[in-house]
Amino acid sequence: MKSSIIILVMLTLLIACKEEKTSFINKYFDLKTTISNQINILNTKKPSFNKTVWSNNIPETKLIKIEDWSKELELFVQTDLNKPAYLNSYDISQSDSTIVYTLKAKENLPVKMVKIYLQKGAFTALEATITNENYLYETNKHIKMTLANGVVDYYLIEGTQKLVFGDKKAFKIEAKAQK
């Protein structure tokens, strides 16, 4: 009898824990799903992009077809604010055409700002600032993405990185869809 009560209690707790996990509602714009949808579209369409990488302030541009868009746009997925640890960490400013999330002063999270551009309620562009600091390095990144006809047509990743025993180095990657 006692063992069946214990099993019943354990099952009830398990179900309650599972319900708690699935009941998390997105407080912020759902960038994870939005960017994942773009990754699926790009992986299907396989568009060509003119991609420019700056090394030592010298640009090198190549026309490429990106094979793994999930890897290419990983940093954009990381800007999603709908993580339990991020809940209530951002001030929200909204208009008909933009939503701006700014990290509150007392918070210490890597995503400092996200600005989402909308046209008639549809996602059209994104800007974000991300910083990471620890004892070994410091990185600052600014990213942008724009869509044309509902598909990514431009993205930019630029910033600086400084290792504890090195100089600050700038980096920049820019890609534009070939028309």
GROMACS .gro file of N, CA and C in nm:
model
  537
    1MET      N    1   0.082  -0.119   0.000
    1MET     CA    2   0.000   0.000   0.000
    1MET      C    3   0.087   0.126   0.000
    2LYS      N    4   0.190   0.129   0.090
    2LYS     CA    5   0.276   0.246   0.097
    2LYS      C    6   0.351   0.269  -0.033
    3SER      N    7   0.394   0.161  -0.096
    3SER     CA    8   0.469   0.176  -0.221
    3SER      C    9   0.381   0.232  -0.332
    4SER      N   10   0.254   0.195  -0.336
    4SER     CA   11   0.166   0.249  -0.440
    4SER      C   12   0.137   0.398  -0.416
    5ILE      N   13   0.131   0.441  -0.290
    5ILE     CA   14   0.112   0.583  -0.258
    5ILE      C   15   0.236   0.662  -0.299
    6ILE      N   16   0.352   0.607  -0.270
    6ILE     CA   17   0.478   0.673  -0.308
    6ILE      C   18   0.486   0.687  -0.459
    7ILE      N   19   0.451   0.583  -0.531
    7ILE     CA   20   0.454   0.587  -0.677
    7ILE      C   21   0.355   0.691  -0.728
    8LEU      N   22   0.237   0.699  -0.671
    8LEU     CA   23   0.136   0.797  -0.711
    8LEU      C   24   0.186   0.939  -0.687
    9VAL      N   25   0.249   0.962  -0.572
    9VAL     CA   26   0.303   1.094  -0.541
    9VAL      C   27   0.414   1.130  -0.641
   10MET      N   28   0.502   1.035  -0.670
   10MET     CA   29   0.612   1.058  -0.764
   10MET      C   30   0.559   1.092  -0.904
   11LEU      N   31   0.458   1.018  -0.949
   11LEU     CA   32   0.398   1.046  -1.079
   11LEU      C   33   0.334   1.185  -1.083
   12THR      N   34   0.266   1.222  -0.976
   12THR     CA   35   0.204   1.354  -0.968
   12THR      C   36   0.310   1.463  -0.976
   13LEU      N   37   0.421   1.446  -0.904
   13LEU     CA   38   0.530   1.545  -0.908
   13LEU      C   39   0.592   1.551  -1.047
   14LEU      N   40   0.610   1.436  -1.109
   14LEU     CA   41   0.667   1.434  -1.244
   14LEU      C   42   0.579   1.508  -1.342
   15ILE      N   43   0.450   1.485  -1.336
   15ILE     CA   44   0.356   1.552  -1.426
   15ILE      C   45   0.355   1.702  -1.398
   16ALA      N   46   0.357   1.739  -1.272
   16ALA     CA   47   0.358   1.881  -1.235
   16ALA      C   48   0.484   1.950  -1.287
   17CYS      N   49   0.599   1.884  -1.278
   17CYS     CA   50   0.724   1.941  -1.328
   17CYS      C   51   0.718   1.957  -1.480
   18LYS      N   52   0.663   1.858  -1.548
   18LYS     CA   53   0.653   1.865  -1.693
   18LYS      C   54   0.561   1.980  -1.734
   19GLU      N   55   0.450   1.996  -1.666
   19GLU     CA   56   0.359   2.105  -1.698
   19GLU      C   57   0.425   2.240  -1.674
   20GLU      N   58   0.506   2.252  -1.570
   20GLU     CA   59   0.576   2.377  -1.541
   20GLU      C   60   0.668   2.414  -1.655
   21LYS      N   61   0.740   2.318  -1.711
   21LYS     CA   62   0.832   2.343  -1.821
   21LYS      C   63   0.760   2.395  -1.944
   22THR      N   64   0.649   2.334  -1.979
   22THR     CA   65   0.580   2.369  -2.103
   22THR      C   66   0.493   2.492  -2.089
   23SER      N   67   0.473   2.543  -1.966
   23SER     CA   68   0.386   2.657  -1.949
   23SER      C   69   0.459   2.791  -1.965
   24PHE      N   70   0.588   2.791  -1.993
   24PHE     CA   71   0.663   2.915  -2.012
   24PHE      C   72   0.613   2.985  -2.137
   25ILE      N   73   0.569   3.108  -2.121
   25ILE     CA   74   0.515   3.186  -2.232
   25ILE      C   75   0.618   3.290  -2.272
   26ASN      N   76   0.636   3.311  -2.402
   26ASN     CA   77   0.730   3.411  -2.451
   26ASN      C   78   0.685   3.549  -2.408
   27LYS      N   79   0.771   3.618  -2.336
   27LYS     CA   80   0.744   3.756  -2.296
   27LYS      C   81   0.790   3.852  -2.405
   28TYR      N   82   0.897   3.814  -2.472
   28TYR     CA   83   0.958   3.899  -2.573
   28TYR      C   84   0.928   3.844  -2.713
   29PHE      N   85   0.960   3.922  -2.815
   29PHE     CA   86   0.942   3.879  -2.953
   29PHE      C   87   1.015   3.745  -2.973
   30ASP      N   88   0.953   3.651  -3.041
   30ASP     CA   89   1.009   3.517  -3.057
   30ASP      C   90   1.113   3.512  -3.169
   31LEU      N   91   1.233   3.561  -3.138
   31LEU     CA   92   1.341   3.562  -3.237
   31LEU      C   93   1.391   3.422  -3.271
   32LYS      N   94   1.389   3.333  -3.175
   32LYS     CA   95   1.438   3.197  -3.200
   32LYS      C   96   1.358   3.130  -3.312
   33THR      N   97   1.227   3.136  -3.305
   33THR     CA   98   1.143   3.077  -3.410
   33THR      C   99   1.157   3.155  -3.540
   34THR      N  100   1.160   3.287  -3.531
   34THR     CA  101   1.171   3.371  -3.650
   34THR      C  102   1.300   3.341  -3.726
   35ILE      N  103   1.412   3.336  -3.656
   35ILE     CA  104   1.541   3.309  -3.721
   35ILE      C  105   1.547   3.163  -3.769
   36SER      N  106   1.491   3.071  -3.691
   36SER     CA  107   1.487   2.930  -3.733
   36SER      C  108   1.408   2.914  -3.863
   37ASN      N  109   1.300   2.988  -3.876
   37ASN     CA  110   1.222   2.984  -4.001
   37ASN      C  111   1.306   3.037  -4.117
   38GLN      N  112   1.381   3.144  -4.093
   38GLN     CA  113   1.469   3.198  -4.198
   38GLN      C  114   1.576   3.095  -4.236
   39ILE      N  115   1.633   3.026  -4.139
   39ILE     CA  116   1.733   2.923  -4.165
   39ILE      C  117   1.674   2.815  -4.255
   40ASN      N  118   1.552   2.772  -4.225
   40ASN     CA  119   1.486   2.670  -4.307
   40ASN      C  120   1.463   2.718  -4.450
   41ILE      N  121   1.419   2.843  -4.465
   41ILE     CA  122   1.397   2.900  -4.599
   41ILE      C  123   1.529   2.905  -4.676
   42LEU      N  124   1.634   2.957  -4.611
   42LEU     CA  125   1.764   2.971  -4.677
   42LEU      C  126   1.824   2.835  -4.713
   43ASN      N  127   1.810   2.738  -4.624
   43ASN     CA  128   1.860   2.603  -4.654
   43ASN      C  129   1.787   2.541  -4.772
   44THR      N  130   1.660   2.576  -4.789
   44THR     CA  131   1.581   2.523  -4.901
   44THR      C  132   1.614   2.596  -5.031
   45LYS      N  133   1.616   2.729  -5.026
   45LYS     CA  134   1.637   2.809  -5.148
   45LYS      C  135   1.784   2.813  -5.193
   46LYS      N  136   1.876   2.801  -5.100
   46LYS     CA  137   2.020   2.805  -5.128
   46LYS      C  138   2.061   2.924  -5.214
   47PRO      N  139   2.029   3.047  -5.167
   47PRO     CA  140   2.066   3.165  -5.245
   47PRO      C  141   2.216   3.191  -5.240
   48SER      N  142   2.267   3.264  -5.338
   48SER     CA  143   2.408   3.305  -5.340
   48SER      C  144   2.421   3.438  -5.270
   49PHE      N  145   2.528   3.454  -5.194
   49PHE     CA  146   2.556   3.578  -5.123
   49PHE      C  147   2.696   3.626  -5.156
   50ASN      N  148   2.711   3.757  -5.168
   50ASN     CA  149   2.843   3.818  -5.174
   50ASN      C  150   2.883   3.842  -5.029
   51LYS      N  151   2.982   3.765  -4.984
   51LYS     CA  152   3.023   3.771  -4.844
   51LYS      C  153   3.160   3.837  -4.836
   52THR      N  154   3.169   3.942  -4.754
   52THR     CA  155   3.294   4.014  -4.736
   52THR      C  156   3.342   3.995  -4.593
   53VAL      N  157   3.468   3.956  -4.581
   53VAL     CA  158   3.531   3.939  -4.450
   53VAL      C  159   3.650   4.035  -4.445
   54TRP      N  160   3.655   4.116  -4.341
   54TRP     CA  161   3.766   4.208  -4.323
   54TRP      C  162   3.868   4.144  -4.230
   55SER      N  163   3.992   4.141  -4.273
   55SER     CA  164   4.103   4.093  -4.192
   55SER      C  165   4.212   4.200  -4.199
   56ASN      N  166   4.252   4.252  -4.084
   56ASN     CA  167   4.349   4.362  -4.078
   56ASN      C  168   4.303   4.479  -4.165
   57ASN      N  169   4.174   4.509  -4.159
   57ASN     CA  170   4.111   4.619  -4.236
   57ASN      C  171   4.119   4.600  -4.387
   58ILE      N  172   4.147   4.481  -4.433
   58ILE     CA  173   4.152   4.452  -4.576
   58ILE      C  174   4.034   4.361  -4.609
   59PRO      N  175   3.942   4.409  -4.695
   59PRO     CA  176   3.825   4.328  -4.727
   59PRO      C  177   3.854   4.222  -4.833
   60GLU      N  178   3.793   4.108  -4.816
   60GLU     CA  179   3.799   4.002  -4.918
   60GLU      C  180   3.655   3.957  -4.942
   61THR      N  181   3.611   3.968  -5.067
   61THR     CA  182   3.473   3.936  -5.102
   61THR      C  183   3.469   3.813  -5.193
   62LYS      N  184   3.374   3.724  -5.161
   62LYS     CA  185   3.354   3.605  -5.244
   62LYS      C  186   3.204   3.583  -5.262
   63LEU      N  187   3.168   3.534  -5.378
   63LEU     CA  188   3.031   3.492  -5.404
   63LEU      C  189   3.020   3.347  -5.359
   64ILE      N  190   2.932   3.321  -5.262
   64ILE     CA  191   2.923   3.186  -5.206
   64ILE      C  192   2.779   3.142  -5.189
   65LYS      N  193   2.763   3.010  -5.182
   65LYS     CA  194   2.637   2.949  -5.139
   65LYS      C  195   2.668   2.886  -5.003
   66ILE      N  196   2.602   2.935  -4.903
   66ILE     CA  197   2.628   2.889  -4.767
   66ILE      C  198   2.559   2.754  -4.747
   67GLU      N  199   2.636   2.657  -4.700
   67GLU     CA  200   2.584   2.521  -4.684
   67GLU      C  201   2.509   2.501  -4.554
   68ASP      N  202   2.553   2.567  -4.447
   68ASP     CA  203   2.493   2.545  -4.316
   68ASP      C  204   2.447   2.678  -4.257
   69TRP      N  205   2.324   2.716  -4.286
   69TRP     CA  206   2.271   2.843  -4.240
   69TRP      C  207   2.254   2.846  -4.089
   70SER      N  208   2.230   2.732  -4.026
   70SER     CA  209   2.216   2.733  -3.880
   70SER      C  210   2.347   2.775  -3.814
   71LYS      N  211   2.458   2.733  -3.870
   71LYS     CA  212   2.589   2.775  -3.818
   71LYS      C  213   2.615   2.922  -3.852
   72GLU      N  214   2.579   2.962  -3.973
   72GLU     CA  215   2.603   3.099  -4.020
   72GLU      C  216   2.525   3.202  -3.938
   73LEU      N  217   2.404   3.168  -3.899
   73LEU     CA  218   2.318   3.263  -3.828
   73LEU      C  219   2.304   3.231  -3.678
   74GLU      N  220   2.394   3.149  -3.626
   74GLU     CA  221   2.389   3.107  -3.486
   74GLU      C  222   2.387   3.227  -3.390
   75LEU      N  223   2.467   3.328  -3.417
   75LEU     CA  224   2.472   3.444  -3.330
   75LEU      C  225   2.337   3.516  -3.324
   76PHE      N  226   2.264   3.515  -3.434
   76PHE     CA  227   2.132   3.578  -3.438
   76PHE      C  228   2.032   3.500  -3.352
   77VAL      N  229   2.041   3.368  -3.354
   77VAL     CA  230   1.954   3.284  -3.271
   77VAL      C  231   1.983   3.312  -3.124
   78GLN      N  232   2.109   3.335  -3.091
   78GLN     CA  233   2.149   3.359  -2.951
   78GLN      C  234   2.092   3.489  -2.895
   79THR      N  235   2.042   3.578  -2.981
   79THR     CA  236   1.985   3.703  -2.932
   79THR      C  237   1.842   3.685  -2.880
   80ASP      N  238   1.787   3.566  -2.893
   80ASP     CA  239   1.652   3.542  -2.843
   80ASP      C  240   1.648   3.567  -2.693
   81LEU      N  241   1.555   3.646  -2.648
   81LEU     CA  242   1.546   3.685  -2.507
   81LEU      C  243   1.451   3.598  -2.427
   82ASN      N  244   1.383   3.505  -2.490
   82ASN     CA  245   1.285   3.422  -2.422
   82ASN      C  246   1.351   3.302  -2.355
   83LYS      N  247   1.436   3.334  -2.259
   83LYS     CA  248   1.502   3.233  -2.176
   83LYS      C  249   1.460   3.262  -2.033
   84PRO      N  250   1.434   3.159  -1.955
   84PRO     CA  251   1.389   3.185  -1.817
   84PRO      C  252   1.481   3.281  -1.739
   85ALA      N  253   1.611   3.273  -1.760
   85ALA     CA  254   1.705   3.360  -1.688
   85ALA      C  255   1.693   3.506  -1.731
   86TYR      N  256   1.634   3.532  -1.848
   86TYR     CA  257   1.624   3.668  -1.901
   86TYR      C  258   1.490   3.735  -1.865
   87LEU      N  259   1.398   3.660  -1.809
   87LEU     CA  260   1.266   3.710  -1.777
   87LEU      C  261   1.275   3.835  -1.690
   88ASN      N  262   1.208   3.941  -1.730
   88ASN     CA  263   1.204   4.069  -1.658
   88ASN      C  264   1.337   4.141  -1.652
   89SER      N  265   1.430   4.110  -1.742
   89SER     CA  266   1.562   4.173  -1.743
   89SER      C  267   1.572   4.289  -1.842
   90TYR      N  268   1.469   4.312  -1.921
   90TYR     CA  269   1.476   4.412  -2.028
   90TYR      C  270   1.362   4.513  -2.018
   91ASP      N  271   1.397   4.640  -2.046
   91ASP     CA  272   1.297   4.743  -2.065
   91ASP      C  273   1.249   4.733  -2.209
   92ILE      N  274   1.120   4.758  -2.231
   92ILE     CA  275   1.061   4.743  -2.363
   92ILE      C  276   1.007   4.878  -2.409
   93SER      N  277   1.046   4.916  -2.530
   93SER     CA  278   0.994   5.036  -2.594
   93SER      C  279   0.937   4.992  -2.729
   94GLN      N  280   0.812   5.027  -2.755
   94GLN     CA  281   0.746   4.973  -2.874
   94GLN      C  282   0.668   5.081  -2.949
   95SER      N  283   0.673   5.071  -3.082
   95SER     CA  284   0.590   5.154  -3.169
   95SER      C  285   0.531   5.063  -3.275
   96ASP      N  286   0.464   5.119  -3.373
   96ASP     CA  287   0.406   5.037  -3.480
   96ASP      C  288   0.514   4.970  -3.564
   97SER      N  289   0.632   5.034  -3.574
   97SER     CA  290   0.736   4.982  -3.663
   97SER      C  291   0.859   4.924  -3.593
   98THR      N  292   0.871   4.941  -3.461
   98THR     CA  293   0.988   4.887  -3.391
   98THR      C  294   0.951   4.837  -3.251
   99ILE      N  295   1.032   4.742  -3.207
   99ILE     CA  296   1.031   4.698  -3.068
   99ILE      C  297   1.177   4.702  -3.024
  100VAL      N  298   1.204   4.773  -2.915
  100VAL     CA  299   1.341   4.783  -2.865
  100VAL      C  300   1.345   4.725  -2.723
  101TYR      N  301   1.436   4.630  -2.704
  101TYR     CA  302   1.460   4.572  -2.573
  101TYR      C  303   1.597   4.620  -2.527
  102THR      N  304   1.602   4.682  -2.410
  102THR     CA  305   1.726   4.733  -2.354
  102THR      C  306   1.748   4.669  -2.218
  103LEU      N  307   1.866   4.615  -2.197
  103LEU     CA  308   1.898   4.549  -2.070
  103LEU      C  309   1.889   4.649  -1.956
  104LYS      N  310   1.821   4.611  -1.851
  104LYS     CA  311   1.809   4.698  -1.733
  104LYS      C  312   1.946   4.716  -1.668
  105ALA      N  313   1.967   4.831  -1.606
  105ALA     CA  314   2.097   4.869  -1.550
  105ALA      C  315   2.149   4.768  -1.447
  106LYS      N  316   2.064   4.709  -1.369
  106LYS     CA  317   2.109   4.617  -1.263
  106LYS      C  318   2.142   4.477  -1.315
  107GLU      N  319   2.111   4.451  -1.441
  107GLU     CA  320   2.131   4.317  -1.498
  107GLU      C  321   2.268   4.303  -1.563
  108ASN      N  322   2.317   4.180  -1.567
  108ASN     CA  323   2.445   4.150  -1.631
  108ASN      C  324   2.429   4.028  -1.722
  109LEU      N  325   2.374   4.054  -1.841
  109LEU     CA  326   2.353   3.949  -1.941
  109LEU      C  327   2.425   3.989  -2.069
  110PRO      N  328   2.461   3.893  -2.154
  110PRO     CA  329   2.538   3.927  -2.274
  110PRO      C  330   2.462   4.010  -2.378
  111VAL      N  331   2.331   3.987  -2.394
  111VAL     CA  332   2.254   4.063  -2.493
  111VAL      C  333   2.215   4.196  -2.428
  112LYS      N  334   2.275   4.304  -2.478
  112LYS     CA  335   2.253   4.436  -2.419
  112LYS      C  336   2.134   4.508  -2.480
  113MET      N  337   2.113   4.490  -2.610
  113MET     CA  338   2.005   4.559  -2.678
  113MET      C  339   1.962   4.479  -2.800
  114VAL      N  340   1.832   4.475  -2.824
  114VAL     CA  341   1.777   4.415  -2.944
  114VAL      C  342   1.672   4.511  -2.999
  115LYS      N  343   1.684   4.542  -3.127
  115LYS     CA  344   1.585   4.627  -3.193
  115LYS      C  345   1.528   4.549  -3.310
  116ILE      N  346   1.396   4.534  -3.309
  116ILE     CA  347   1.327   4.458  -3.412
  116ILE      C  348   1.243   4.556  -3.494
  117TYR      N  349   1.256   4.545  -3.626
  117TYR     CA  350   1.181   4.631  -3.717
  117TYR      C  351   1.065   4.551  -3.774
  118LEU      N  352   0.949   4.615  -3.777
  118LEU     CA  353   0.828   4.550  -3.828
  118LEU      C  354   0.765   4.637  -3.935
  119GLN      N  355   0.703   4.570  -4.031
  119GLN     CA  356   0.624   4.640  -4.131
  119GLN      C  357   0.491   4.568  -4.141
  120LYS      N  358   0.385   4.637  -4.105
  120LYS     CA  359   0.251   4.577  -4.099
  120LYS      C  360   0.251   4.452  -4.011
  121GLY      N  361   0.325   4.459  -3.900
  121GLY     CA  362   0.331   4.350  -3.804
  121GLY      C  363   0.427   4.238  -3.840
  122ALA      N  364   0.487   4.243  -3.958
  122ALA     CA  365   0.579   4.137  -4.002
  122ALA      C  366   0.724   4.178  -3.976
  123PHE      N  367   0.804   4.084  -3.934
  123PHE     CA  368   0.946   4.104  -3.906
  123PHE      C  369   1.020   4.140  -4.036
  124THR      N  370   1.095   4.252  -4.034
  124THR     CA  371   1.169   4.293  -4.153
  124THR      C  372   1.318   4.314  -4.128
  125ALA      N  373   1.356   4.337  -4.002
  125ALA     CA  374   1.498   4.361  -3.973
  125ALA      C  375   1.525   4.345  -3.824
  126LEU      N  376   1.654   4.333  -3.794
  126LEU     CA  377   1.699   4.312  -3.657
  126LEU      C  378   1.834   4.379  -3.637
  127GLU      N  379   1.853   4.439  -3.523
  127GLU     CA  380   1.984   4.489  -3.479
  127GLU      C  381   2.001   4.444  -3.335
  128ALA      N  382   2.123   4.411  -3.296
  128ALA     CA  383   2.148   4.371  -3.158
  128ALA      C  384   2.292   4.401  -3.119
  129THR      N  385   2.312   4.421  -2.990
  129THR     CA  386   2.445   4.440  -2.934
  129THR      C  387   2.466   4.333  -2.828
  130ILE      N  388   2.580   4.264  -2.838
  130ILE     CA  389   2.612   4.153  -2.749
  130ILE      C  390   2.753   4.174  -2.696
  131THR      N  391   2.772   4.159  -2.566
  131THR     CA  392   2.907   4.167  -2.509
  131THR      C  393   2.930   4.048  -2.417
  132ASN      N  394   3.052   4.005  -2.413
  132ASN     CA  395   3.095   3.899  -2.322
  132ASN      C  396   3.225   3.941  -2.259
  133GLU      N  397   3.234   3.928  -2.127
  133GLU     CA  398   3.357   3.961  -2.057
  133GLU      C  399   3.385   3.854  -1.953
  134ASN      N  400   3.511   3.817  -1.943
  134ASN     CA  401   3.558   3.734  -1.833
  134ASN      C  402   3.705   3.765  -1.811
  135TYR      N  403   3.774   3.683  -1.735
  135TYR     CA  404   3.915   3.710  -1.703
  135TYR      C  405   4.008   3.693  -1.823
  136LEU      N  406   3.965   3.620  -1.923
  136LEU     CA  407   4.052   3.590  -2.037
  136LEU      C  408   4.027   3.678  -2.159
  137TYR      N  409   3.904   3.721  -2.179
  137TYR     CA  410   3.874   3.798  -2.300
  137TYR      C  411   3.754   3.890  -2.282
  138GLU      N  412   3.741   3.980  -2.378
  138GLU     CA  413   3.627   4.071  -2.384
  138GLU      C  414   3.587   4.083  -2.531
  139THR      N  415   3.460   4.060  -2.561
  139THR     CA  416   3.411   4.076  -2.698
  139THR      C  417   3.290   4.169  -2.698
  140ASN      N  418   3.283   4.248  -2.801
  140ASN     CA  419   3.168   4.335  -2.827
  140ASN      C  420   3.125   4.309  -2.970
  141LYS      N  421   2.998   4.279  -2.988
  141LYS     CA  422   2.948   4.249  -3.123
  141LYS      C  423   2.823   4.331  -3.151
  142HIS      N  424   2.816   4.379  -3.273
  142HIS     CA  425   2.695   4.445  -3.321
  142HIS      C  426   2.651   4.366  -3.444
  143ILE      N  427   2.526   4.324  -3.445
  143ILE     CA  428   2.477   4.245  -3.557
  143ILE      C  429   2.354   4.311  -3.618
  144LYS      N  430   2.337   4.290  -3.748
  144LYS     CA  431   2.221   4.341  -3.821
  144LYS      C  432   2.176   4.235  -3.919
  145MET      N  433   2.047   4.238  -3.947
  145MET     CA  434   1.990   4.150  -4.048
  145MET      C  435   1.871   4.222  -4.111
  146THR      N  436   1.858   4.212  -4.243
  146THR     CA  437   1.739   4.266  -4.309
  146THR      C  438   1.679   4.159  -4.398
  147LEU      N  439   1.549   4.171  -4.419
  147LEU     CA  440   1.476   4.079  -4.505
  147LEU      C  441   1.418   4.156  -4.624
  148ALA      N  442   1.411   4.090  -4.737
  148ALA     CA  443   1.341   4.142  -4.855
  148ALA      C  444   1.248   4.032  -4.902
  149ASN      N  445   1.125   4.064  -4.922
  149ASN     CA  446   1.024   3.965  -4.963
  149ASN      C  447   1.019   3.847  -4.866
  150GLY      N  448   1.037   3.875  -4.738
  150GLY     CA  449   1.025   3.772  -4.636
  150GLY      C  450   1.145   3.680  -4.620
  151VAL      N  451   1.259   3.713  -4.684
  151VAL     CA  452   1.378   3.627  -4.677
  151VAL      C  453   1.501   3.715  -4.648
  152VAL      N  454   1.593   3.663  -4.568
  152VAL     CA  455   1.716   3.736  -4.537
  152VAL      C  456   1.787   3.775  -4.666
  153ASP      N  457   1.819   3.904  -4.678
  153ASP     CA  458   1.893   3.949  -4.796
  153ASP      C  459   2.023   4.021  -4.757
  154TYR      N  460   2.043   4.042  -4.626
  154TYR     CA  461   2.164   4.111  -4.581
  154TYR      C  462   2.186   4.078  -4.433
  155TYR      N  463   2.312   4.059  -4.396
  155TYR     CA  464   2.345   4.050  -4.255
  155TYR      C  465   2.487   4.098  -4.232
  156LEU      N  466   2.509   4.146  -4.110
  156LEU     CA  467   2.636   4.205  -4.071
  156LEU      C  468   2.669   4.161  -3.929
  157ILE      N  469   2.794   4.123  -3.910
  157ILE     CA  470   2.846   4.092  -3.777
  157ILE      C  471   2.977   4.168  -3.766
  158GLU      N  472   2.983   4.262  -3.671
  158GLU     CA  473   3.107   4.338  -3.654
  158GLU      C  474   3.130   4.362  -3.506
  159GLY      N  475   3.257   4.385  -3.473
  159GLY     CA  476   3.288   4.410  -3.334
  159GLY      C  477   3.436   4.405  -3.306
  160THR      N  478   3.464   4.387  -3.178
  160THR     CA  479   3.603   4.378  -3.133
  160THR      C  480   3.619   4.262  -3.037
  161GLN      N  481   3.742   4.213  -3.030
  161GLN     CA  482   3.776   4.108  -2.936
  161GLN      C  483   3.912   4.141  -2.876
  162LYS      N  484   3.922   4.129  -2.744
  162LYS     CA  485   4.049   4.154  -2.679
  162LYS      C  486   4.078   4.040  -2.583
  163LEU      N  487   4.191   3.975  -2.607
  163LEU     CA  488   4.237   3.871  -2.515
  163LEU      C  489   4.318   3.939  -2.406
  164VAL      N  490   4.326   3.878  -2.290
  164VAL     CA  491   4.393   3.939  -2.175
  164VAL      C  492   4.538   3.977  -2.207
  165PHE      N  493   4.608   3.897  -2.286
  165PHE     CA  494   4.747   3.925  -2.320
  165PHE      C  495   4.762   3.965  -2.466
  166GLY      N  496   4.670   4.044  -2.516
  166GLY     CA  497   4.679   4.084  -2.656
  166GLY      C  498   4.614   4.218  -2.681
  167ASP      N  499   4.626   4.261  -2.803
  167ASP     CA  500   4.565   4.387  -2.844
  167ASP      C  501   4.420   4.363  -2.884
  168LYS      N  502   4.344   4.471  -2.880
  168LYS     CA  503   4.205   4.465  -2.925
  168LYS      C  504   4.205   4.451  -3.077
  169LYS      N  505   4.130   4.355  -3.127
  169LYS     CA  506   4.122   4.331  -3.271
  169LYS      C  507   3.978   4.349  -3.318
  170ALA      N  508   3.965   4.418  -3.429
  170ALA     CA  509   3.833   4.439  -3.488
  170ALA      C  510   3.805   4.329  -3.590
  171PHE      N  511   3.677   4.296  -3.604
  171PHE     CA  512   3.636   4.199  -3.706
  171PHE      C  513   3.506   4.248  -3.769
  172LYS      N  514   3.486   4.205  -3.894
  172LYS     CA  515   3.364   4.244  -3.963
  172LYS      C  516   3.334   4.142  -4.072
  173ILE      N  517   3.210   4.097  -4.075
  173ILE     CA  518   3.161   4.007  -4.178
  173ILE      C  519   3.031   4.067  -4.229
  174GLU      N  520   3.021   4.080  -4.360
  174GLU     CA  521   2.902   4.139  -4.421
  174GLU      C  522   2.863   4.054  -4.540
  175ALA      N  523   2.735   4.025  -4.552
  175ALA     CA  524   2.689   3.944  -4.664
  175ALA      C  525   2.561   4.002  -4.722
  176LYS      N  526   2.559   4.006  -4.857
  176LYS     CA  527   2.444   4.060  -4.930
  176LYS      C  528   2.401   3.955  -5.033
  177ALA      N  529   2.271   3.932  -5.038
  177ALA     CA  530   2.218   3.837  -5.136
  177ALA      C  531   2.245   3.889  -5.276
  178GLN      N  532   2.285   3.796  -5.364
  178GLN     CA  533   2.307   3.833  -5.503
  178GLN      C  534   2.170   3.849  -5.569
  179LYS      N  535   2.153   3.957  -5.637
  179LYS     CA  536   2.024   3.986  -5.702
  179LYS      C  537   2.019   3.930  -5.840
   0.00000   0.00000   0.00000
